[in-house]
Short mmCIF file of C-alpha atoms in Angstrom, two decimals:
data_model
loop_
_atom_site.label_atom_id
_atom_site.label_comp_id
_atom_site.label_asym_id
_atom_site.label_seq_id
_atom_site.Cartn_x
_atom_site.Cartn_y
_atom_site.Cartn_z
CA PHE A 1 36.09 -5.43 11.65
CA ILE A 2 35.38 -8.64 9.80
CA LYS A 3 31.70 -8.46 10.90
CA ARG A 4 31.58 -4.83 9.51
CA ARG A 5 32.84 -5.89 6.21
CA LEU A 6 30.25 -8.55 5.97
CA TRP A 7 27.53 -5.82 6.61
CA VAL A 8 29.12 -3.62 3.91
CA ALA A 9 29.00 -6.32 1.45
CA LEU A 10 25.35 -7.20 2.32
CA HIS A 11 24.36 -3.49 2.04
CA ARG A 12 26.24 -3.05 -1.27
CA TYR A 13 24.98 -6.23 -3.11
CA MET A 14 21.33 -5.94 -1.88
CA GLY A 15 21.40 -2.34 -3.05
CA LEU A 16 22.67 -3.07 -6.31
CA SER A 17 20.32 -6.03 -6.92
CA MET A 18 17.33 -3.60 -5.92
CA ALA A 19 18.47 -0.43 -7.50
CA VAL A 20 16.52 -0.46 -10.67
CA PHE A 21 13.32 -1.72 -8.97
CA LEU A 22 13.57 0.76 -6.22
CA VAL A 23 14.00 3.54 -8.72
CA ILE A 24 10.85 2.56 -10.44
CA ALA A 25 8.90 2.13 -7.24
CA GLY A 26 10.12 5.29 -5.76
CA LEU A 27 9.34 7.57 -8.70
CA THR A 28 5.96 5.93 -9.45
CA GLY A 29 5.07 5.96 -5.94
CA SER A 30 5.77 9.75 -5.56
CA LEU A 31 3.11 10.32 -8.26
CA LEU A 32 0.54 7.69 -6.98
CA VAL A 33 0.28 9.66 -3.65
CA PHE A 34 -2.07 11.85 -5.71
CA TYR A 35 -3.57 9.11 -7.79
CA ASP A 36 -7.17 10.18 -7.62
CA ASP A 37 -6.63 13.81 -8.39
CA LEU A 38 -4.06 13.08 -11.27
CA ASP A 39 -6.27 10.38 -12.82
CA ALA A 40 -9.37 12.65 -12.66
CA ALA A 41 -7.40 15.55 -14.25
CA LEU A 42 -6.11 13.33 -17.07
CA ASN A 43 -9.69 11.93 -17.67
CA PRO A 44 -12.32 14.65 -17.12
CA HIS A 45 -14.62 12.95 -19.54
CA LEU A 46 -14.70 9.91 -17.23
CA TYR A 47 -14.62 11.43 -13.92
CA ARG A 48 -16.41 14.72 -14.09
CA ALA A 49 -20.09 14.34 -13.01
CA HIS A 50 -22.75 16.84 -12.70
CA PRO A 51 -26.49 16.67 -11.49
CA PRO A 52 -29.10 17.45 -13.99
CA SER A 53 -30.49 20.00 -11.61
CA GLU A 54 -29.32 21.60 -8.27
CA ASN A 55 -31.47 19.46 -6.00
CA THR A 56 -31.04 16.16 -7.74
CA PRO A 57 -30.13 13.40 -5.04
CA LEU A 58 -27.51 10.89 -5.58
CA LEU A 59 -28.81 7.38 -6.60
CA ASP A 60 -28.40 4.46 -4.52
CA PRO A 61 -25.14 2.62 -5.62
CA LEU A 62 -27.01 -0.67 -5.49
CA VAL A 63 -29.51 0.57 -7.78
CA ILE A 64 -26.84 1.57 -10.11
CA ARG A 65 -25.31 -1.87 -9.75
CA GLU A 66 -28.54 -3.61 -10.65
CA ARG A 67 -29.11 -1.45 -13.84
CA LEU A 68 -25.48 -2.13 -14.99
CA LEU A 69 -26.08 -5.91 -14.44
CA ALA A 70 -29.25 -5.56 -16.66
CA THR A 71 -27.54 -3.46 -19.27
CA TYR A 72 -24.33 -5.76 -19.68
CA PRO A 73 -25.42 -9.28 -19.19
CA THR A 74 -21.92 -10.71 -19.41
CA ILE A 75 -20.43 -8.67 -16.38
CA ASP A 76 -20.35 -9.21 -12.77
CA ILE A 77 -19.99 -6.60 -10.10
CA ASN A 78 -18.58 -8.05 -6.77
CA TRP A 79 -17.38 -4.92 -5.03
CA ILE A 80 -19.59 -1.89 -4.84
CA THR A 81 -18.74 1.28 -3.08
CA LEU A 82 -21.52 2.58 -0.73
CA LYS A 83 -19.71 6.15 -0.47
CA PRO A 84 -20.40 7.93 -3.86
CA SER A 85 -18.89 11.19 -4.62
CA THR A 86 -20.88 14.32 -5.17
CA GLU A 87 -18.34 15.53 -7.76
CA HIS A 88 -16.96 12.54 -9.47
CA ALA A 89 -18.46 9.59 -11.28
CA LEU A 90 -18.91 6.30 -9.68
CA ARG A 91 -15.85 4.09 -10.57
CA ILE A 92 -17.00 0.50 -10.65
CA ARG A 93 -14.63 -2.48 -11.36
CA VAL A 94 -16.33 -5.33 -13.19
CA SER A 95 -15.40 -8.99 -14.08
CA PRO A 96 -16.81 -11.66 -16.34
CA ARG A 97 -19.90 -13.15 -15.20
CA GLN A 98 -19.70 -16.85 -14.34
CA THR A 99 -22.36 -19.71 -14.67
CA SER A 100 -21.73 -23.11 -13.59
CA GLY A 101 -18.04 -22.34 -12.90
CA LYS A 102 -17.49 -21.35 -16.48
CA THR A 103 -16.99 -17.88 -17.70
CA VAL A 104 -19.64 -16.52 -20.17
CA SER A 105 -18.14 -15.57 -23.54
CA PRO A 106 -17.28 -13.41 -25.34
CA PRO A 107 -14.66 -11.86 -23.05
CA LEU A 108 -15.07 -8.46 -21.74
CA VAL A 109 -13.51 -5.52 -23.67
CA PHE A 110 -13.26 -3.33 -20.49
CA ASN A 111 -13.16 -3.96 -16.65
CA GLU A 112 -13.95 -0.57 -15.42
CA ILE A 113 -17.13 1.48 -15.82
CA PHE A 114 -17.74 5.25 -14.92
CA VAL A 115 -21.27 6.09 -14.09
CA ASN A 116 -22.89 9.48 -13.22
CA PRO A 117 -24.07 8.93 -9.69
CA TYR A 118 -27.08 11.25 -10.14
CA THR A 119 -28.49 9.76 -13.37
CA GLY A 120 -26.95 6.30 -13.62
CA GLU A 121 -25.68 7.18 -17.13
CA VAL A 122 -22.56 5.48 -18.20
CA GLN A 123 -19.90 8.02 -19.08
CA GLY A 124 -17.30 5.83 -20.35
CA THR A 125 -15.26 2.36 -19.90
CA ARG A 126 -11.79 1.41 -19.87
CA THR A 127 -9.50 -1.70 -19.29
CA TRP A 128 -7.57 -0.48 -16.29
CA GLY A 129 -3.89 -0.27 -16.76
CA ARG A 130 -3.68 -0.88 -20.51
CA ILE A 131 -1.13 1.70 -21.59
CA THR A 132 -1.70 1.33 -25.20
CA ASP A 133 -4.84 3.21 -24.70
CA GLY A 134 -2.65 6.21 -24.01
CA LEU A 135 -3.22 9.04 -21.27
CA GLU A 136 -6.38 7.48 -20.19
CA ASN A 137 -4.67 4.66 -18.54
CA LEU A 138 -1.39 6.34 -17.63
CA LEU A 139 -1.97 6.53 -13.87
CA PRO A 140 -3.46 2.94 -13.66
CA PHE A 141 -0.33 1.80 -15.78
CA LEU A 142 1.93 3.54 -13.30
CA TYR A 143 0.04 1.75 -10.41
CA LYS A 144 0.52 -1.68 -11.97
CA LEU A 145 4.27 -0.61 -12.52
CA HIS A 146 4.62 0.37 -8.95
CA TYR A 147 3.44 -2.83 -7.29
CA GLN A 148 4.08 -5.58 -9.91
CA LEU A 149 6.19 -3.99 -12.78
CA ALA A 150 3.11 -4.54 -14.92
CA LEU A 151 4.09 -8.31 -15.26
CA GLY A 152 1.08 -9.70 -13.48
CA GLN A 153 1.41 -12.22 -10.70
CA PHE A 154 5.16 -12.80 -11.41
CA GLY A 155 5.80 -9.15 -10.97
CA THR A 156 3.87 -9.00 -7.75
CA LEU A 157 6.00 -11.88 -6.42
CA LEU A 158 9.18 -10.28 -7.61
CA MET A 159 8.40 -7.09 -6.03
CA GLY A 160 7.52 -8.72 -2.81
CA ILE A 161 11.10 -10.32 -2.80
CA ILE A 162 12.49 -7.07 -3.46
CA ALA A 163 10.50 -5.44 -0.65
CA LEU A 164 11.79 -8.15 1.78
CA LEU A 165 15.42 -7.55 0.66
CA TRP A 166 14.79 -3.75 1.27
CA THR A 167 13.36 -4.42 4.60
CA ILE A 168 16.54 -6.32 5.58
CA ASP A 169 18.78 -3.74 3.86
CA CYS A 170 17.13 -1.06 6.03
CA PHE A 171 18.80 -2.67 9.06
CA ALA A 172 21.99 -3.05 7.22
CA GLY A 173 22.11 0.46 6.20
CA ILE A 174 21.38 1.93 9.69
CA TYR A 175 23.96 -0.31 11.21
CA LEU A 176 26.82 0.94 8.90
CA THR A 177 26.01 4.52 9.94
CA PHE A 178 27.01 3.83 13.61
CA PRO A 179 30.59 4.77 14.34
CA GLY A 180 33.01 1.84 14.77
CA LYS A 181 35.15 1.58 17.91
CA SER A 182 37.52 4.49 18.20
CA ARG A 183 41.08 3.35 18.29
CA PRO A 184 43.86 5.58 19.65
CA SER A 185 46.67 6.39 17.26
CA PRO A 186 49.97 4.69 18.24
CA CYS A 187 51.81 7.93 16.82
CA ARG A 188 49.70 10.28 18.87
CA GLN A 189 49.02 10.79 22.51
CA THR A 190 45.80 12.02 23.75
CA PRO A 191 46.14 14.80 26.40
CA LYS A 192 44.97 13.73 29.90
CA THR A 193 42.85 16.72 30.10
CA SER A 194 40.84 16.21 26.93
CA VAL A 195 37.18 15.31 27.07
CA PRO A 196 36.45 11.90 25.44
CA ILE A 197 34.00 12.11 22.37
CA THR A 198 30.81 10.11 23.04
CA TRP A 199 29.35 7.52 20.72
CA LEU A 200 26.33 9.81 20.07
CA LYS A 201 28.44 12.79 19.15
CA ARG A 202 30.47 10.56 16.76
CA TRP A 203 27.09 9.33 15.14
CA ARG A 204 25.91 12.91 14.85
CA LYS A 205 28.36 13.33 11.97
CA ALA A 206 26.32 10.77 9.97
CA TRP A 207 23.25 12.90 9.99
CA ARG A 208 24.95 15.94 8.40
CA ILE A 209 25.53 16.85 4.74
CA ARG A 210 28.62 18.87 3.85
CA TRP A 211 27.03 20.96 1.33
CA LYS A 212 30.32 22.47 0.20
CA SER A 213 31.97 19.30 -0.48
CA ARG A 214 32.11 17.83 -3.97
CA GLY A 215 32.32 14.47 -5.76
CA TYR A 216 32.37 11.32 -3.75
CA ALA A 217 32.13 13.12 -0.48
CA PHE A 218 28.94 14.93 -1.24
CA ASN A 219 27.33 11.76 -2.81
CA PHE A 220 28.31 9.81 0.34
CA ASP A 221 26.85 12.46 2.74
CA LEU A 222 23.72 12.59 0.61
CA HIS A 223 23.22 8.84 0.74
CA VAL A 224 23.91 8.40 4.39
CA ALA A 225 22.21 11.40 5.90
CA SER A 226 18.99 11.24 3.80
CA GLY A 227 18.52 7.49 4.57
CA LEU A 228 19.08 8.31 8.45
CA TRP A 229 16.51 11.26 8.40
CA LEU A 230 13.93 9.21 6.63
CA TRP A 231 14.88 5.82 8.07
CA LEU A 232 11.52 5.04 9.95
CA LEU A 233 9.43 5.98 6.98
CA LEU A 234 11.50 4.10 4.64
CA PHE A 235 11.20 0.86 6.86
CA VAL A 236 7.47 1.30 7.16
CA LEU A 237 7.28 1.44 3.20
CA ALA A 238 9.44 -1.53 2.84
CA TRP A 239 7.84 -3.78 5.37
CA SER A 240 4.26 -2.74 4.18
CA SER A 241 5.22 -3.58 0.67
CA VAL A 242 5.99 -7.03 1.89
CA ALA A 243 2.63 -7.10 3.58
CA PHE A 244 0.91 -6.12 0.23
CA ASN A 245 2.96 -8.31 -2.07
CA LEU A 246 4.40 -11.15 0.01
CA GLY A 247 1.83 -12.35 2.63
CA ILE A 248 3.35 -15.70 2.89
CA VAL A 249 6.28 -14.26 4.50
CA TYR A 250 4.68 -11.12 6.33
CA TYR A 251 1.99 -13.00 8.35
CA PRO A 252 4.19 -15.83 9.63
CA VAL A 253 6.68 -13.30 10.71
CA MET A 254 4.15 -10.94 12.28
CA ASN A 255 2.48 -13.96 13.98
CA MET A 256 5.59 -14.77 15.88
CA ALA A 257 5.18 -11.40 17.84
CA PHE A 258 1.64 -10.28 17.31
CA ASP A 259 -1.87 -11.84 17.19
CA PHE A 260 -4.40 -11.49 14.54
CA GLN A 261 -8.00 -11.74 13.81
CA ASP A 262 -8.95 -14.44 11.28
CA PRO A 263 -11.99 -14.14 9.18
CA ARG A 264 -11.98 -17.91 8.60
CA GLN A 265 -12.97 -18.13 12.32
CA PHE A 266 -16.56 -16.86 11.44
CA VAL A 267 -17.00 -19.73 8.93
CA THR A 268 -18.23 -23.18 9.96
CA ASP A 269 -18.47 -26.40 8.10
CA SER A 270 -22.37 -26.08 7.96
CA GLN A 271 -21.98 -22.76 6.41
CA LEU A 272 -19.72 -24.11 3.57
CA GLU A 273 -22.30 -26.86 2.55
CA THR A 274 -24.13 -26.59 -0.64
CA ARG A 275 -27.08 -24.32 -0.21
CA HIS A 276 -30.53 -24.94 -1.48
CA GLN A 277 -32.00 -21.57 -0.79
CA ALA A 278 -31.25 -18.62 -2.94
CA ARG A 279 -28.39 -16.24 -2.17
CA LEU A 280 -29.52 -13.01 -0.46
CA SER A 281 -29.20 -9.78 -2.50
CA TYR A 282 -26.76 -7.04 -1.86
CA ALA A 283 -29.66 -4.83 -0.91
CA GLU A 284 -30.97 -7.44 1.81
CA ILE A 285 -27.52 -7.79 3.29
CA ARG A 286 -27.10 -4.21 3.57
CA ASP A 287 -30.49 -3.99 5.39
CA ILE A 288 -29.39 -6.78 7.72
CA ALA A 289 -26.01 -5.10 8.39
CA LEU A 290 -27.54 -1.68 9.15
CA THR A 291 -30.18 -3.23 11.45
CA HIS A 292 -27.54 -5.26 13.33
CA LEU A 293 -25.19 -2.09 13.65
CA HIS A 294 -27.85 0.24 14.86
CA SER A 295 -29.75 -2.27 17.22
CA HIS A 296 -26.49 -2.96 19.06
CA PRO A 297 -25.32 0.22 20.91
CA ALA A 298 -23.00 -1.84 23.07
CA ALA A 299 -21.01 -2.85 19.94
CA PRO A 300 -17.27 -2.33 19.99
CA VAL A 301 -17.41 0.44 17.38
CA THR A 302 -19.18 3.63 16.80
CA HIS A 303 -19.52 6.34 14.22
CA ILE A 304 -20.43 4.13 11.59
CA GLU A 305 -19.87 5.32 7.92
CA PRO A 306 -20.62 2.66 5.20
CA THR A 307 -17.88 2.39 2.47
CA GLY A 308 -18.64 -0.57 0.62
CA MET A 309 -19.61 -4.26 0.31
CA SER A 310 -18.67 -7.35 -1.57
CA TYR A 311 -19.44 -11.15 -1.77
CA ILE A 312 -16.62 -13.67 -0.71
CA LYS A 313 -17.37 -16.79 -2.49
CA ARG A 314 -14.90 -18.87 -0.61
CA TYR A 315 -16.57 -18.03 2.70
CA ARG A 316 -20.22 -18.02 1.30
CA ALA A 317 -20.62 -14.66 2.97
CA TYR A 318 -20.86 -11.08 2.28
CA GLN A 319 -18.37 -8.42 3.66
CA TYR A 320 -19.95 -5.22 4.71
CA ARG A 321 -17.23 -2.68 5.15
CA PHE A 322 -17.59 0.67 6.97
CA ARG A 323 -15.51 3.34 8.75
CA SER A 324 -15.69 3.43 12.35
CA ASP A 325 -13.85 5.03 15.46
CA ARG A 326 -11.33 2.13 15.08
CA ASP A 327 -10.21 3.17 11.66
CA VAL A 328 -7.13 5.29 10.83
CA HIS A 329 -7.68 5.94 7.33
CA GLU A 330 -9.27 9.28 6.71
CA HIS A 331 -11.76 8.14 3.85
CA TRP A 332 -12.03 4.51 3.70
CA GLY A 333 -13.03 1.92 6.43
CA ARG A 334 -11.36 -1.39 7.04
CA THR A 335 -13.87 -2.36 9.81
CA ARG A 336 -15.84 -5.35 8.38
CA LEU A 337 -18.94 -7.27 9.23
CA TYR A 338 -19.29 -10.74 7.80
CA ILE A 339 -22.82 -11.94 7.08
CA ASP A 340 -23.89 -15.39 5.85
CA ALA A 341 -24.97 -14.93 2.17
CA TYR A 342 -27.82 -17.44 2.37
CA SER A 343 -29.23 -17.21 6.02
CA GLY A 344 -28.45 -13.61 6.70
CA ALA A 345 -26.79 -14.53 10.12
CA ILE A 346 -24.19 -12.36 11.48
CA LEU A 347 -20.98 -14.28 11.37
CA GLY A 348 -18.54 -11.75 13.08
CA MET A 349 -16.85 -8.52 12.91
CA ASN A 350 -13.08 -7.69 12.02
CA ILE A 351 -11.77 -4.55 13.69
CA PRO A 352 -8.79 -2.83 12.22
CA THR A 353 -7.22 -1.47 15.48
CA GLY A 354 -7.36 -2.05 19.29
CA GLU A 355 -8.64 -5.51 19.06
CA THR A 356 -5.39 -7.41 18.31
CA SER A 357 -1.94 -5.97 18.11
CA GLY A 358 -1.08 -7.53 14.75
CA ASP A 359 -4.10 -5.98 12.99
CA THR A 360 -3.34 -2.59 14.72
CA VAL A 361 0.22 -2.46 13.50
CA SER A 362 -0.72 -3.71 9.88
CA THR A 363 -3.52 -1.31 9.60
CA TRP A 364 -1.30 1.56 10.60
CA ILE A 365 1.76 0.75 8.25
CA LYS A 366 -0.68 -0.11 5.35
CA THR A 367 -2.39 3.21 5.78
CA LEU A 368 0.79 5.11 6.07
CA HIS A 369 2.02 3.39 2.67
CA MET A 370 -1.30 4.50 1.01
CA ALA A 371 -1.10 8.10 2.41
CA GLY A 372 -4.43 7.63 4.19
CA VAL A 373 -3.71 9.94 7.19
CA TRP A 374 -2.76 13.41 8.08
CA GLY A 375 -4.05 14.95 4.83
CA LEU A 376 -2.01 16.91 2.40
CA PRO A 377 1.17 17.54 4.37
CA TYR A 378 1.72 13.83 4.89
CA LYS A 379 1.03 13.20 1.17
CA ILE A 380 3.70 15.81 0.16
CA LEU A 381 6.16 14.16 2.64
CA LEU A 382 5.32 10.63 1.15
CA SER A 383 5.74 12.04 -2.26
CA ILE A 384 9.11 13.41 -1.44
CA THR A 385 10.17 10.25 0.15
CA GLY A 386 9.37 8.26 -2.87
CA GLY A 387 11.88 10.53 -4.84
CA MET A 388 14.22 10.04 -2.05
CA VAL A 389 13.94 6.20 -2.48
CA ALA A 390 15.00 6.58 -6.06
CA LEU A 391 17.81 9.01 -5.06
CA LEU A 392 19.24 6.66 -2.27
CA SER A 393 19.37 3.96 -5.09
CA ILE A 394 21.02 6.18 -7.51
CA THR A 395 23.64 7.57 -4.99
CA GLY A 396 24.50 4.05 -3.90
CA VAL A 397 25.19 2.89 -7.36
CA ILE A 398 27.26 5.97 -7.96
CA MET A 399 29.30 5.16 -4.94
CA TRP A 400 29.90 1.59 -6.01
CA TRP A 401 30.80 2.52 -9.49
CA ARG A 402 33.36 5.11 -8.42
CA LYS A 403 35.06 2.75 -6.01
CA ARG A 404 35.14 0.03 -8.75
CA SER A 405 36.61 2.50 -11.26
CA ARG A 406 39.41 3.44 -8.57
CA ARG A 407 40.19 -0.30 -7.98
CA VAL A 408 40.31 -1.03 -11.84
CA GLN A 409 42.80 1.93 -12.32
CA HIS A 410 45.15 0.62 -9.51
CA CYS A 411 45.19 -2.79 -11.06
#
């Protein structure tokens, strides 16, 4: 009895401390499931791209990158997609160009460029997430609100802590739905011929909502039953949020049960020494990557579909990312090939699933969080779940407030 009271207190006060944050995360998340579609609908002047003629081919994204760098001498483009859309503009994130470790001034007035993938024409720019720009930045602002409350690194850490509490609370919540030990009433004798009610039958009541009930009873059923029906997905969302926002907790915990690939294993001390030769270009690295992947038929991955590449300064290496048969995301790949940025040597490959248990689990829960599998039906389910996260928090607060009000009245 005392143990259960402690779980009740834990669930109550963790729920109260998280309520506002989970309402925000749940409601914004239910919309962000459809981020690309909604952002494109609100900003057709940025996204809509048409070819000048019917048979005009798409430009090479790396050619577009070089043109932009020549047009805007103060920008740098680290990540570039290799999978342009035939219907939408190429969306490119930019950062200030650095020389000798110092940022070139003046500072950028935008950090995102939209380019027609057929002509290379710049259709518009924006500062991602700046809500003062109006509807143009509504979806990016909701995205920032979702994972960091639009408060920068402090918000990221805060939401990571909330996600950790939410993960713990998932277990507290499901434990409290379990029926306690049944105690026979001293005033009432059970007939010897009666059939004992099993634990599962008693637990089954927690899964039901008494739709005809009112007030506290209905609110209680809604809180308990909806939490049970969605428990597994709620846990996935909570723990994957820890992975996104609080890696310093997620990976040490996961390392106790699973093993991971480490990109740092590809980097040797000699590769981190100061280089005298020039860094290879994105185009040269792409050629090296494609040659390597297509000349090694015995490689551990197949069905290669390039999705993007970037330069990782701390490793002095390029990351060539592609979608393979080891990926679970329907559109974007997490299979990565690491290539020395100066010698062009292949450093190694990071495979999202099937290679190590930790990477497999992490890939799945992150992809489920981002609605990257099972098409529209799962997106709808995830959107509904976002709303239910908010509802669970609200019903929990209502239950606490009504109990508190009754205690105050009796005092």
